Structures are given as structure tokens and as C-alpha cells.
XYZ file of C-alpha atoms in Angstrom:
693
model
C 29.901 -82.064 15.838
C 27.460 -84.661 14.519
C 26.659 -84.289 10.799
C 22.925 -83.811 11.522
C 23.564 -80.824 13.818
C 26.045 -79.344 11.294
C 23.472 -79.566 8.482
C 20.807 -77.993 10.721
C 23.127 -75.125 11.583
C 23.877 -74.484 7.893
C 20.147 -74.390 7.124
C 19.571 -71.911 9.976
C 22.323 -69.629 8.708
C 20.867 -69.804 5.214
C 17.334 -69.034 6.406
C 18.497 -66.100 8.542
C 20.436 -64.544 5.709
C 19.012 -61.103 4.871
C 17.000 -61.123 1.708
C 17.744 -58.164 -0.494
C 15.071 -56.643 -2.743
C 15.940 -56.594 -6.427
C 14.803 -53.971 -8.923
C 16.191 -55.794 -11.924
C 13.096 -57.707 -12.996
C 11.875 -57.951 -16.566
C 9.864 -55.156 -18.068
C 6.544 -57.018 -17.934
C 6.854 -58.031 -14.277
C 7.717 -54.481 -13.309
C 4.748 -53.139 -15.259
C 2.362 -55.688 -13.713
C 3.978 -55.288 -10.262
C 4.859 -58.999 -10.085
C 7.809 -60.552 -8.342
C 10.265 -61.610 -11.033
C 12.718 -64.482 -10.508
C 15.092 -62.826 -13.022
C 15.732 -66.102 -14.864
C 17.632 -65.669 -18.116
C 16.782 -65.472 -20.970
C 13.074 -65.614 -19.951
C 11.607 -65.354 -16.463
C 9.304 -68.053 -15.119
C 6.398 -65.604 -14.709
C 6.340 -64.944 -18.473
C 6.752 -68.631 -19.327
C 3.869 -69.615 -17.054
C 1.582 -67.087 -18.797
C 2.818 -67.996 -22.318
C 3.924 -64.481 -23.147
C 7.175 -63.176 -24.583
C 9.509 -61.943 -21.878
C 10.760 -58.427 -22.806
C 14.073 -59.016 -21.035
C 15.944 -56.981 -18.431
C 17.252 -54.019 -20.397
C 16.510 -50.639 -18.772
C 15.023 -48.354 -21.407
C 14.294 -44.639 -21.200
C 10.870 -43.846 -22.605
C 10.056 -40.190 -23.330
C 6.524 -38.931 -22.795
C 5.159 -36.098 -24.907
C 2.479 -35.575 -22.274
C 4.833 -33.340 -20.299
C 6.215 -31.326 -23.174
C 4.337 -28.169 -22.164
C 6.266 -28.057 -18.906
C 9.726 -28.341 -20.449
C 11.683 -25.123 -19.931
C 13.811 -25.646 -23.030
C 11.090 -24.199 -25.284
C 11.308 -20.928 -23.342
C 14.916 -20.311 -24.232
C 15.318 -21.117 -27.947
C 12.766 -20.089 -30.575
C 12.046 -23.107 -32.713
C 11.607 -22.498 -36.405
C 12.307 -24.271 -39.634
C 15.845 -22.915 -39.814
C 16.913 -24.843 -36.714
C 17.746 -28.458 -37.398
C 17.393 -31.166 -34.797
C 21.120 -31.763 -34.846
C 21.907 -28.125 -34.098
C 19.264 -28.190 -31.420
C 20.888 -31.120 -29.606
C 24.300 -29.471 -29.914
C 23.006 -26.290 -28.320
C 21.409 -28.295 -25.565
C 24.493 -30.325 -24.826
C 26.675 -27.222 -24.848
C 24.481 -25.284 -22.418
C 23.945 -28.041 -19.879
C 26.227 -28.437 -16.915
C 25.480 -32.221 -16.748
C 26.984 -34.597 -19.347
C 24.186 -36.132 -21.384
C 24.158 -39.685 -22.638
C 23.389 -40.488 -26.238
C 19.975 -41.884 -25.253
C 18.984 -38.610 -23.573
C 20.206 -36.561 -26.555
C 18.141 -38.776 -28.876
C 15.122 -38.185 -26.661
C 15.597 -34.423 -26.847
C 15.867 -34.681 -30.634
C 12.546 -36.501 -30.657
C 11.085 -33.756 -28.496
C 12.358 -31.089 -30.890
C 10.745 -32.895 -33.796
C 7.416 -32.869 -31.970
C 7.682 -29.209 -31.046
C 8.459 -28.196 -34.629
C 4.907 -29.091 -35.580
C 3.466 -26.601 -33.070
C 2.664 -22.989 -33.849
C 5.419 -20.486 -33.414
C 5.560 -18.743 -30.028
C 4.535 -15.127 -29.792
C 6.522 -12.333 -28.278
C 4.851 -10.479 -25.368
C 4.016 -6.842 -25.729
C 6.652 -4.434 -24.545
C 6.079 -1.912 -21.764
C 7.037 -1.951 -18.118
C 3.763 -0.648 -16.710
C 1.108 -1.991 -19.080
C -1.823 -3.631 -17.327
C -0.910 -6.811 -19.209
C 1.634 -8.619 -17.055
C 4.959 -9.267 -18.738
C 7.043 -11.920 -16.965
C 10.463 -11.107 -15.651
C 13.560 -12.314 -17.475
C 13.944 -16.066 -17.231
C 17.264 -17.859 -16.921
C 17.848 -21.596 -17.136
C 21.031 -23.143 -15.771
C 24.084 -21.353 -17.125
C 22.475 -20.503 -20.444
C 23.402 -17.431 -22.422
C 21.990 -14.047 -21.549
C 18.683 -12.829 -22.871
C 20.513 -10.410 -25.148
C 22.087 -13.334 -26.999
C 18.908 -15.385 -27.131
C 15.738 -13.287 -27.192
C 13.040 -14.703 -24.975
C 9.944 -15.885 -26.804
C 7.088 -17.432 -24.872
C 4.688 -20.017 -26.157
C 1.066 -19.183 -25.465
C 0.826 -22.376 -23.443
C 3.805 -21.572 -21.262
C 3.214 -21.125 -17.529
C 5.011 -17.775 -17.747
C 3.166 -16.495 -20.785
C 1.442 -13.141 -20.434
C -1.937 -13.660 -18.876
C -4.777 -11.865 -20.556
C -8.381 -11.556 -19.551
C -9.526 -13.648 -22.538
C -7.416 -16.783 -22.097
C -6.399 -19.140 -19.354
C -3.138 -21.008 -19.353
C -4.470 -23.762 -17.139
C -7.457 -24.372 -19.413
C -5.130 -24.750 -22.405
C -2.875 -27.157 -20.526
C -5.894 -29.226 -19.527
C -7.163 -29.433 -23.115
C -3.786 -30.435 -24.494
C -3.210 -32.983 -21.738
C -6.556 -34.650 -22.352
C -5.809 -34.863 -26.073
C -2.563 -36.780 -25.508
C -2.373 -40.599 -25.176
C -3.067 -41.468 -21.573
C -0.793 -44.520 -21.515
C 2.363 -42.560 -22.256
C 4.637 -42.062 -19.280
C 8.084 -40.936 -18.336
C 9.029 -44.484 -17.343
C 12.097 -44.437 -15.105
C 13.078 -47.248 -12.759
C 11.682 -45.699 -9.563
C 11.727 -47.824 -6.372
C 8.405 -49.562 -5.859
C 6.907 -49.199 -2.371
C 5.338 -52.633 -2.418
C 5.887 -56.047 -4.033
C 2.478 -57.189 -5.235
C 2.716 -60.821 -6.198
C -0.864 -61.433 -7.253
C -2.320 -58.036 -8.132
C -1.989 -57.535 -11.877
C -4.318 -54.593 -12.404
C -5.122 -51.640 -10.205
C -7.888 -49.089 -10.526
C -9.808 -46.652 -8.359
C -12.988 -48.628 -8.923
C -14.410 -51.351 -6.703
C -16.412 -54.610 -6.690
C -20.100 -54.682 -5.974
C -21.937 -57.497 -4.215
C -22.630 -59.271 -7.497
C -18.948 -59.386 -8.296
C -19.047 -56.818 -11.088
C -16.402 -54.165 -11.331
C -17.590 -50.688 -10.422
C -16.024 -47.923 -12.470
C -15.205 -44.687 -10.675
C -18.005 -42.112 -10.908
C -16.938 -38.937 -12.746
C -16.137 -36.177 -10.279
C -17.118 -32.575 -10.869
C -13.930 -30.854 -9.720
C -15.420 -27.448 -10.510
C -18.146 -27.992 -7.913
C -15.750 -28.786 -5.085
C -13.372 -25.958 -5.977
C -16.270 -23.507 -6.161
C -17.437 -24.606 -2.723
C -14.030 -24.076 -1.144
C -13.453 -20.774 -2.936
C -16.840 -19.628 -1.697
C -15.883 -20.602 1.854
C -12.662 -18.585 1.532
C -14.679 -15.643 0.103
C -12.593 -15.700 -3.067
C -14.190 -15.123 -6.490
C -14.509 -18.370 -8.434
C -13.067 -18.410 -11.977
C -15.743 -18.550 -14.647
C -15.999 -18.694 -18.394
C -16.042 -14.907 -18.496
C -13.001 -12.650 -18.654
C -12.171 -13.303 -14.984
C -10.017 -16.357 -15.444
C -6.489 -15.573 -14.342
C -4.771 -14.524 -11.172
C -4.866 -10.816 -11.955
C -8.594 -10.843 -12.576
C -9.201 -12.870 -9.432
C -7.404 -10.237 -7.354
C -9.237 -7.399 -9.078
C -12.547 -9.128 -8.500
C -11.622 -9.674 -4.842
C -10.921 -5.964 -4.506
C -14.355 -4.988 -5.802
C -16.113 -7.756 -3.916
C -14.485 -7.439 -0.476
C -11.603 -4.987 -0.169
C -13.244 -1.730 -1.234
C -16.104 -2.617 1.120
C -13.644 -2.636 4.037
C -11.671 0.343 2.750
C -14.663 2.694 3.159
C -17.240 3.488 5.831
C -19.972 2.638 3.346
C -20.138 0.917 -0.014
C -22.597 2.014 -2.663
C -22.810 4.110 -5.795
C -21.589 7.018 -3.617
C -18.294 5.246 -2.840
C -15.524 6.603 -5.140
C -13.252 3.715 -4.186
C -15.650 1.491 -6.079
C -17.134 3.709 -8.794
C -14.112 5.853 -9.689
C -11.656 2.966 -9.477
C -13.863 0.841 -11.726
C -13.761 3.550 -14.395
C -10.003 4.116 -14.505
C -8.176 0.992 -13.310
C -7.906 -0.550 -16.785
C -6.060 2.426 -18.273
C -4.050 3.443 -15.185
C -1.286 0.949 -14.491
C -0.535 2.143 -10.943
C -4.178 1.691 -9.927
C -4.365 -1.617 -11.804
C -1.509 -3.089 -9.777
C -2.381 -1.118 -6.646
C -5.802 -2.683 -6.135
C -4.293 -6.110 -6.798
C -1.700 -5.504 -4.074
C -4.492 -4.499 -1.685
C -6.435 -7.653 -2.498
C -3.363 -9.844 -2.005
C -2.602 -8.181 1.349
C -6.151 -8.862 2.507
C -6.009 -12.484 1.337
C -2.782 -12.878 3.335
C -4.975 -13.008 6.442
C -5.987 -16.513 5.356
C -3.189 -17.413 2.945
C 0.122 -16.032 4.334
C 2.024 -16.731 1.099
C -0.118 -14.080 -0.611
C 1.808 -11.476 1.377
C 4.840 -11.916 -0.880
C 2.678 -11.471 -3.952
C 1.187 -8.346 -2.403
C 4.637 -6.832 -1.884
C 5.609 -7.592 -5.474
C 2.446 -5.996 -6.822
C 2.904 -2.993 -4.541
C 6.436 -2.529 -5.857
C 5.194 -2.779 -9.434
C 2.435 -0.242 -8.746
C 4.951 2.101 -7.133
C 7.229 1.892 -10.188
C 4.309 2.654 -12.487
C 3.290 5.602 -10.318
C 6.799 7.057 -10.486
C 6.748 6.763 -14.253
C 3.347 8.449 -14.424
C 4.518 11.299 -12.179
C 7.684 11.725 -14.248
C 5.707 11.898 -17.486
C 3.305 14.378 -15.918
C 6.143 16.657 -14.839
C 7.525 16.491 -18.368
C 4.140 17.281 -19.866
C 3.883 13.945 -21.673
C 1.381 12.146 -19.443
C -2.281 11.648 -20.214
C -3.037 10.889 -16.566
C -5.002 13.604 -14.793
C -4.191 14.858 -11.321
C -7.315 13.096 -10.062
C -6.106 9.703 -11.258
C -2.675 10.277 -9.738
C -4.168 11.328 -6.396
C -6.474 8.305 -6.396
C -3.520 6.010 -7.025
C -1.522 7.685 -4.233
C -4.400 7.253 -1.783
C -4.726 3.559 -2.616
C -1.003 2.906 -2.271
C -0.094 5.304 0.540
C -2.809 4.355 3.012
C -2.191 0.625 2.516
C 1.576 0.444 2.929
C 1.047 -0.846 6.480
C -1.063 -3.679 5.063
C 2.119 -5.210 3.696
C 4.508 -4.148 6.478
C 3.092 -2.760 9.718
C 6.071 -0.438 10.252
C 5.747 1.149 6.796
C 4.042 4.541 7.112
C 4.048 5.665 3.458
C 5.320 9.152 4.229
C 6.713 9.585 0.715
C 3.200 9.068 -0.680
C 1.777 11.669 1.696
C 4.381 14.244 0.685
C 3.537 13.668 -2.984
C -0.183 13.964 -2.268
C 0.397 17.287 -0.522
C 2.199 18.680 -3.543
C -0.644 17.600 -5.847
C -3.476 18.852 -3.631
C -2.034 22.335 -3.037
C -2.991 23.755 -6.482
C -6.530 22.464 -5.937
C -6.716 24.221 -2.566
C -5.725 27.548 -4.108
C -8.136 27.296 -7.028
C -11.843 28.118 -7.040
C -13.442 26.078 -9.838
C -16.975 26.833 -10.938
C -17.839 23.395 -12.312
C -19.852 21.280 -9.874
C -18.090 18.056 -10.918
C -14.674 19.579 -10.264
C -15.874 20.816 -6.868
C -17.028 17.320 -5.934
C -13.745 15.786 -7.011
C -11.727 18.364 -5.077
C -13.831 17.887 -1.965
C -13.317 14.118 -2.058
C -9.526 14.441 -2.234
C -9.405 17.235 0.344
C -11.333 15.235 2.936
C -9.245 12.157 2.100
C -6.114 14.149 2.928
C -7.719 15.283 6.194
C -8.212 11.666 7.232
C -4.703 10.703 6.131
C -3.131 13.611 8.025
C -5.123 12.601 11.103
C -3.734 9.057 11.054
C -0.167 10.219 10.474
C -0.260 12.962 13.107
C -0.365 10.436 15.951
C 2.515 8.229 14.797
C 5.184 10.407 13.215
C 6.856 13.757 13.707
C 5.531 15.974 10.953
C 7.971 17.764 8.687
C 5.640 20.744 8.525
C 6.527 23.692 10.721
C 4.735 23.591 14.049
C 2.683 26.603 15.081
C -0.618 27.394 16.698
C -3.589 26.158 14.643
C -5.609 28.679 12.703
C -9.210 29.219 13.860
C -11.465 26.553 12.371
C -15.148 27.011 11.742
C -17.394 24.439 13.337
C -19.203 21.815 11.312
C -22.701 23.097 12.098
C -22.120 26.118 9.837
C -21.240 23.967 6.840
C -24.721 22.846 5.755
C -25.880 26.460 5.500
C -22.895 27.704 3.517
C -21.686 24.603 1.693
C -21.038 24.609 -2.044
C -23.074 22.480 -4.381
C -20.361 19.838 -4.380
C -21.345 18.765 -0.867
C -25.019 18.394 -1.658
C -27.053 15.589 -3.186
C -30.659 16.691 -3.666
C -30.027 19.374 -1.084
C -28.478 16.963 1.455
C -24.915 16.398 2.657
C -23.071 13.539 0.967
C -20.943 11.541 3.443
C -17.289 10.864 2.730
C -15.985 7.258 2.852
C -13.544 8.180 5.661
C -14.466 11.462 7.329
C -18.157 10.682 7.124
C -20.271 13.737 7.917
C -17.808 15.627 10.143
C -14.603 16.612 8.332
C -14.068 19.467 10.815
C -14.017 17.014 13.740
C -11.505 14.835 11.921
C -9.341 17.874 11.168
C -9.421 18.905 14.835
C -8.517 15.368 15.835
C -5.594 15.526 13.391
C -4.420 18.737 15.072
C -4.699 17.021 18.463
C -2.471 14.244 17.174
C 0.201 16.716 16.069
C 0.085 18.610 19.392
C 0.168 15.517 21.594
C 2.878 13.818 19.563
C 5.032 16.947 19.649
C 4.628 17.250 23.433
C 5.508 13.586 24.063
C 8.566 13.720 21.832
C 9.860 16.754 23.753
C 9.152 15.032 27.083
C 10.873 11.805 26.081
C 13.795 13.000 23.981
C 14.049 16.702 24.901
C 15.395 19.247 25.097
C 12.636 20.716 27.248
C 12.042 24.207 25.987
C 9.550 25.996 28.315
C 8.602 28.484 25.625
C 7.799 25.768 23.097
C 5.942 23.697 25.685
C 3.800 26.714 26.534
C 3.059 27.277 22.840
C 1.995 23.640 22.564
C -0.340 23.979 25.550
C -1.855 27.158 24.116
C -2.562 25.265 20.902
C -4.195 22.498 22.920
C -6.479 25.060 24.621
C -7.661 26.339 21.243
C -8.326 22.813 20.038
C -10.263 21.954 23.195
C -12.525 24.950 22.713
C -13.059 24.071 19.036
C -13.914 20.463 19.886
C -16.389 21.520 22.554
C -18.077 23.835 20.069
C -18.062 21.438 17.109
C -21.463 20.129 16.066
C -22.547 17.546 13.569
C -25.465 17.914 11.141
C -28.797 16.351 11.965
C -29.997 13.089 10.492
C -32.430 14.952 8.223
C -29.576 16.902 6.636
C -27.709 13.754 5.534
C -28.029 11.868 2.288
C -28.533 8.134 2.632
C -25.130 6.414 2.124
C -26.925 3.574 0.334
C -25.347 0.786 2.400
C -27.493 -1.332 4.692
C -24.459 -2.005 6.884
C -23.933 1.705 7.589
C -26.793 3.902 8.699
C -26.816 7.670 9.115
C -26.748 7.144 12.879
C -23.527 5.129 12.547
C -21.825 8.055 10.834
C -23.024 10.481 13.508
C -21.896 8.105 16.271
C -18.407 7.848 14.797
C -18.176 11.634 14.550
C -19.135 12.050 18.232
C -16.635 9.346 19.246
C -13.841 11.195 17.436
C -14.833 14.477 19.082
C -14.750 12.942 22.567
C -11.482 11.103 21.797
C -9.861 14.441 20.919
C -10.979 15.870 24.262
C -9.739 12.756 26.070
C -6.248 13.110 24.598
C -6.061 16.820 25.495
C -7.228 16.295 29.079
C -4.876 13.328 29.480
C -1.721 15.175 28.404
C -2.609 18.674 29.648
C -4.158 18.289 33.147
C -4.159 22.072 33.633
C -6.693 22.398 30.799
C -8.879 19.774 32.454
C -8.711 21.576 35.816
C -9.652 24.853 34.156
C -12.657 23.210 32.534
C -13.750 21.408 35.705
C -13.721 24.662 37.658
C -16.669 25.806 35.577
C -20.215 25.182 36.665
C -21.209 21.636 35.694
C -24.396 23.015 34.110
C -22.210 24.801 31.565
C -21.055 21.373 30.351
C -24.494 20.007 29.632
C -24.563 21.366 26.083
C -20.931 20.446 25.363
C -20.521 16.896 26.661
C -23.193 14.245 26.833
C -22.089 11.828 29.531
C -22.558 11.608 33.284
C -19.497 12.060 35.480
C -18.759 12.804 39.097
C -17.423 16.297 39.781
C -13.839 15.980 41.039
C -13.105 17.309 44.490
C -10.755 20.084 43.467
C -8.421 21.551 46.043
C -8.435 18.396 48.181
C -6.145 15.429 48.537
C -8.546 13.495 46.299
C -8.144 15.823 43.337
C -5.597 13.726 41.428
C -7.586 10.524 41.944
C -10.857 12.183 40.979
C -9.421 13.637 37.777
C -8.082 10.188 36.920
C -11.580 8.784 37.459
C -12.980 11.518 35.191
C -10.671 10.404 32.364
C -11.754 6.805 32.816
C -15.395 7.890 32.773
C -14.856 9.769 29.517
C -13.113 6.696 28.015
C -16.058 4.512 29.087
C -18.435 6.961 27.422
C -16.511 6.733 24.146
C -16.559 2.935 24.272
C -20.276 2.987 25.006
C -20.712 4.883 21.749
C -18.566 2.339 19.942
C -20.531 -0.579 21.400
C -23.688 0.927 19.881
C -22.177 0.276 16.446
C -22.846 -3.269 15.167
C -19.776 -5.425 14.780
C -20.549 -5.626 11.055
C -20.858 -1.878 10.591
C -19.105 -0.452 7.565
C -17.423 2.097 9.839
C -15.007 -0.606 11.040
C -12.156 0.891 8.995
C -12.288 4.107 11.076
C -12.588 2.413 14.484
C -9.037 1.191 15.382
C -7.579 4.541 16.481
C -10.674 5.265 18.639
C -10.449 1.853 20.300
C -6.759 2.531 20.959
C -7.108 5.999 22.482
C -10.136 5.143 24.638
C -9.129 1.578 25.460
C -5.705 2.682 26.705
C -7.361 4.866 29.380
C -9.223 1.972 31.008
C -7.436 2.187 34.322
C -8.623 0.357 37.408
C -9.969 3.212 39.521
C -11.443 1.899 42.773
C -9.690 2.843 46.013
C -10.252 2.284 49.706
C -11.619 5.734 50.481
C -13.598 6.417 47.315
C -15.805 4.377 45.002
C -17.257 6.046 41.931
C -20.534 4.818 40.493
C -19.655 6.129 37.032
C -16.278 4.386 36.733
C -15.374 1.349 38.776
C -13.339 -1.780 38.316
C -16.278 -3.908 37.145
C -17.115 -1.436 34.364
C -13.465 -1.100 33.415
C -13.006 -4.862 33.090
C -16.152 -5.197 30.973
C -14.973 -2.361 28.754
C -11.587 -4.047 28.344
C -13.349 -7.221 27.237
C -15.284 -5.222 24.652
C -12.134 -3.543 23.293
C -10.297 -6.845 23.101
C -13.234 -8.535 21.367
C -13.841 -5.720 18.878
C -10.146 -5.503 17.968
C -10.128 -9.272 17.513
C -13.019 -8.945 15.067
C -11.160 -6.230 13.170
C -8.062 -8.423 12.966
C -10.184 -11.023 11.200
C -11.944 -8.575 8.864
C -9.349 -5.938 7.996
C -5.762 -6.545 6.813
C -4.336 -7.803 10.051
C -0.802 -6.418 10.306
C -1.574 -2.846 11.456
C -4.455 -4.002 13.694
C -2.182 -6.498 15.448
C 0.093 -3.586 16.384
C -2.886 -1.765 17.891
C -3.702 -4.875 19.940
C -0.083 -5.087 21.113
C -0.071 -1.455 22.256
C -3.364 -1.712 24.153
C -2.409 -4.913 25.945
C 1.018 -3.574 26.862
C -0.589 -0.442 28.341
C -3.011 -2.528 30.387
C -0.193 -4.719 31.685
C 1.897 -1.738 32.724
C -1.055 0.045 34.312
C -2.048 -3.010 36.348
C 1.511 -3.557 37.550
C 1.784 0.088 38.630
C -1.719 0.110 40.139
C -0.705 0.488 43.806
C 1.611 3.405 43.146
C -1.003 5.168 40.987
C -3.663 5.008 43.696
C -1.297 6.597 46.194
C -0.109 9.288 43.789
C -3.451 9.711 42.024
C -1.740 9.951 38.651
C -1.406 7.976 35.437
C 2.029 6.700 34.573
C 1.427 4.949 31.234
C 0.430 6.639 27.979
C -0.138 4.631 24.832
C 1.929 6.922 22.596
C 4.970 6.540 24.872
C 4.641 2.754 24.642
C 4.298 2.935 20.866
C 7.441 5.063 20.480
C 9.436 2.965 22.964
C 8.544 -0.320 21.265
C 8.767 1.027 17.720
C 5.172 -0.029 17.009
C 4.222 2.949 14.844
C 1.719 2.001 12.171
C -1.082 3.533 10.120
C -4.195 2.724 12.166
C -6.784 2.952 9.424
């Protein structure tokens, strides 16, 4: 091969040789992000600039700027009796990684700095104090807490958070006071080789060539804007500065508004809770768990925090109940019942399948002495009435989803609501008018009847599905249903003039009366759906006799003909449409939203396509049914966004599954004239039981 071609080939091989990137430049070139030629003893970059080359030794430089984040100060209390040598020995002995002499020297320097700081304080003892005490911390394979008592510095991330101090504010102040040029300078890989850029800043160059310094940014303004968009209270210079206070403020700002049909000075879930939450640990943690569960709609990670706070509240409640049984508790029965209501009715907020039955059993045991007593004090009467009606609402929700442990028997005769205003105690009056309840509104009798309907229907479906079918028991259940139907038909609500103003612009008196009528009709719908013989008996009456009992138009079924089954099915759909018409009269932003899910479920599940070849009903047809389904789906979607979503999502699942099954069995139903799908059967089959309120 000619020499010229051989030389050209050697040059090509040399040029194509992969160039490796070196990280061994001198200290100055690495700091200035310059490409160093690594010439010894001085690089050419330093010579060209007439500066002393620092050489190529890799040095470990410790930064005191990060000392507040070092976990070592959480394990060993630092005082004058602990020398730096002993400190490094302890550190080396407790670490699972061999430490070099340079690292040990750096830790000794850190210990010397920390010795000048104030001594850490020990958190207050007490498992259920409203002041949060962090759980036991462990670092590596260090000794147990018994051997080394845990002492927390007030600037530690895990220090107890009080309402008068903020850990993050202290960290910010200390960080700003430290030298800004200090750094934990390790030899990290550089993403770019910048040959000519010696300085870098977030500023810019204007048209005149002058350097523009970055404009100071108000981080508080941007954070306040985003917190406002998320509907989360913004931290301020007041006592609301830590996570606990943020959750408590969120409860009072948003959660208790959604937890009640109205929110005003008449709402005990605002007024009573505000008075006692600071000295009742179970309520203190309970309202935080509710706030975290609600925030989990937007921030899913808050769900874990909600479960932790719920568990802490539950532990505190058990301690309070134990002390009360031993006679050593200062908590009154009212505070304990309030805590149980907050925790028991929100268990499904954290886990949709959690029903909180243990809370309900405890509430029953606490309310029984109040039921048997007859206090003379007006304040005691008001308190008792609030808890009694709260238990009515709770029993109503539970009656539809679980088999009650109470013995089943025919319901006792219940007086109708229209007699209450004339014979009510002073506890139910405000300036001579009826005070609405946050859940049962103005018709506790209707809610109690609806609760009885839930027990009867659930008992009947369980016997039908799982057996054994006992004709005697089934007849007793039907007799109970007849009594409830008569009571619901006779139940009346007070007039608007008899009601006290709830004091909430979102909830009017008419809203409360509308909800009461919807519950009354929903109870009738469930009875007629499960006990067709009761419906036939009622339809055999003269239609004029119904005018004072039901307030909707319906076509009279053709009894005794081959159309009877179809016509009765159309009647049920008409009644469901009437209920949903009442619900559509309520604004989407009405405060009664917390009591709406179970009504939307019972009525929405009866929206069956009803048109047939030989009969078309003007009161219930496919077009009306489809529009009503759209309303139910839209309203439930709004509730999913507003209320804690987990239980409402289960309601949506049940309704949609019922619609799907009904539509797929549509042809067979028209021929048979019957209804094959019931929402409670779907709920039990799928295991979708949840507290729908």
C-alpha cells in the first residue's frame, strides 16, 4: 500500500476514534463549566487567564445550609457532655456503611456547629392530646428508642406542630440567614460542556446590552391563587399555619356545609363542634379526617392521611369511652355522641364498603338513657332532640344496606308529623316555630317511616335471595309493610309558616318540604315495588280517594285484564318520575344535596322503559324515562364532585347496572309485564353496600 494511503487511513482511524468525556478537570474549570485539558501541574485554561490552578484533587465540601434536614440530630441529644470524638464514634458504630476519615471529619464539624444551637425540647406526652406527637422514628439499624430517648429540635420536620409556630417558616428564616454560596459540592455528572459560558443567571440582556436582574417574585401570591382555586384555606400569619389547622379550617369552610342540609347558626355541626373540638381529641382528629377525605376528591394522596386521622380519632374515642365507663372522664355524653356521629357516618368516606356498624351500636347504647328520661331543662331537651333525630337518619341509611341485629317485629303505631307542631315541646320551637334538623329537616316522622321501610324491604329480599322461605315470616313482613304504607299515606308535613328560617340562602323552607315529600313518596315506591298485593289493594279504591294522599297524575291500571301487570309497572314508573320531578325542582347547589343520594337511587332505579305495542301511556313513556335518566346521571355526577366521592360512586354503579340489566331484559318484561331487576338485589350481589348519606 502506498505510504500516502497508509497515512490517510491512520488519520481516519484516529479521527473516528470515540471521544470519551472526562470528569477529572481542575476545580476552577468545573466550577466555571469550562472544558479543561487536564494538563499537569496547571491546565492551559488557568494559565491563559493568569490565575492559580487549584489542581485535580477531589475534595468533599460540607454545607451547613442543609443541617436542619440531617436526621442524626433526631436520634442523639447533643449537650455539653458529648464530645465530638464520642459523637463520631457513635455515628460510625451505628452506620451500616463504612465511613472514610474525610466523612467522619465532616460529621465532627457538623457536631461542632450543632453544639452552638439551643437544646431540643421534648414533646408533651399523651396519646390523644390535640397536639400531634410524631410516631417513633428509627434511622438505619440504630438502637431502640428505649436506649436513646427521642428528642426533637423545634426546627425538625417531625417536631410537634402547634398553632403558634410553623416549621416551614423557621426553615426559611434559617436558610436565608446562611451563606448562599455554600454547597454540598460532589462531583456530579454535568449535563453539558459549556466552553465559553463562565457565568449563569436567571436574568437577561436588554436591548442596550445591560444585564437585567430577575424581578423578585411574590411566591405567596401565586400559592394563594392556586389554593383559592382548589378551595383550600390559605395559610396566614394567624394561628392557622400548619397542616392540622388547614384541615380544621377546611372542615368549617367546606365540609360542615356539605355535611348538613343547611349551614348557619342553627347548624350544630358548625356551632357545637366549634365549641368543643379543641378539648375533645376524638372530635379534633375526626373533623380533620373528614376534611382529608373530602380533599381526596382532588388530591388522592390525602386519602391515606384521612385514614390515619380516622384511626387516631377512633383510638381517642375508645379511650374517652373507657374513661367514662370507669367514671374518670370529663367528657359528657353529648360530646361522645357528637364524636360518634362525625366518625360513624363518615366511615364510607374513607372506604366505601365500611358501614361503621360498631359506631351505631355504641350510639344506641348512649342514646337509650336519654330516651327513657324526661328532662325539664329546655337546653337539655334541644340537645336530646338533635341526637334523637340524628339517630333516626342514621338508622334510615343503615336499614337499606345491612341486616339489623335488632329483633324484627311489626312496627309500633307512629303518630303523623302534622300533630307535632301542636304538641311539641319547647325544644322544637324557635320563637314559636319549628327548628329544622340538619338531616331530617322538618319531617322526622317521614324519615323514621322510611327507615322502617328499609328494614322491611331488606329483610324480605334477604329471605328471597338466601332463604329459607318461611311463609309465616313473609306474611308478618307484608303485614308490617301494610302498616307502613298507611302511615306514609297519612303523614303530613308542617306548613311553610310553621317553620323557622334555616338561615342559609342555599336552602329555603320549600327545599326542606320538597325533600320530605320525596322521602314519603320513595317509601311508598319501595313498598309497592316489593309488595304488589298492597299496590293492587290500593288501586282497587276509588281514584278520588287518592287525591288527598298522593299528588301526582297517573293512569288507572286495568285491573283484572291481561294488561294489569304492564299497567302496574307503568304506575311504578310514573311514581318514580314524580319523585324525580320533585328532585329536579331543587337547585343543583341546594344544601339538601347530602340527603339526596338514596332518593336518586330508589327512584332512578325504577326508570324502566315502558312503551309497548298495544299501549302507550301519556304519563310514563320512553322519552320521559330517558330524560329522567339523564337527570339522575347528571345530578349524581354533580354530587360526586361536591360530596366525598367514594360512597356516591357506588350509588352511580348500582343505578347504571340496574339500567343495563333492565334494558337487556326489556323484551321479556314487556311480555310478562313484570320487573326483574331490583336495586337492592344488585347491591347485595355485587357487594356494593355503602352508607348513602
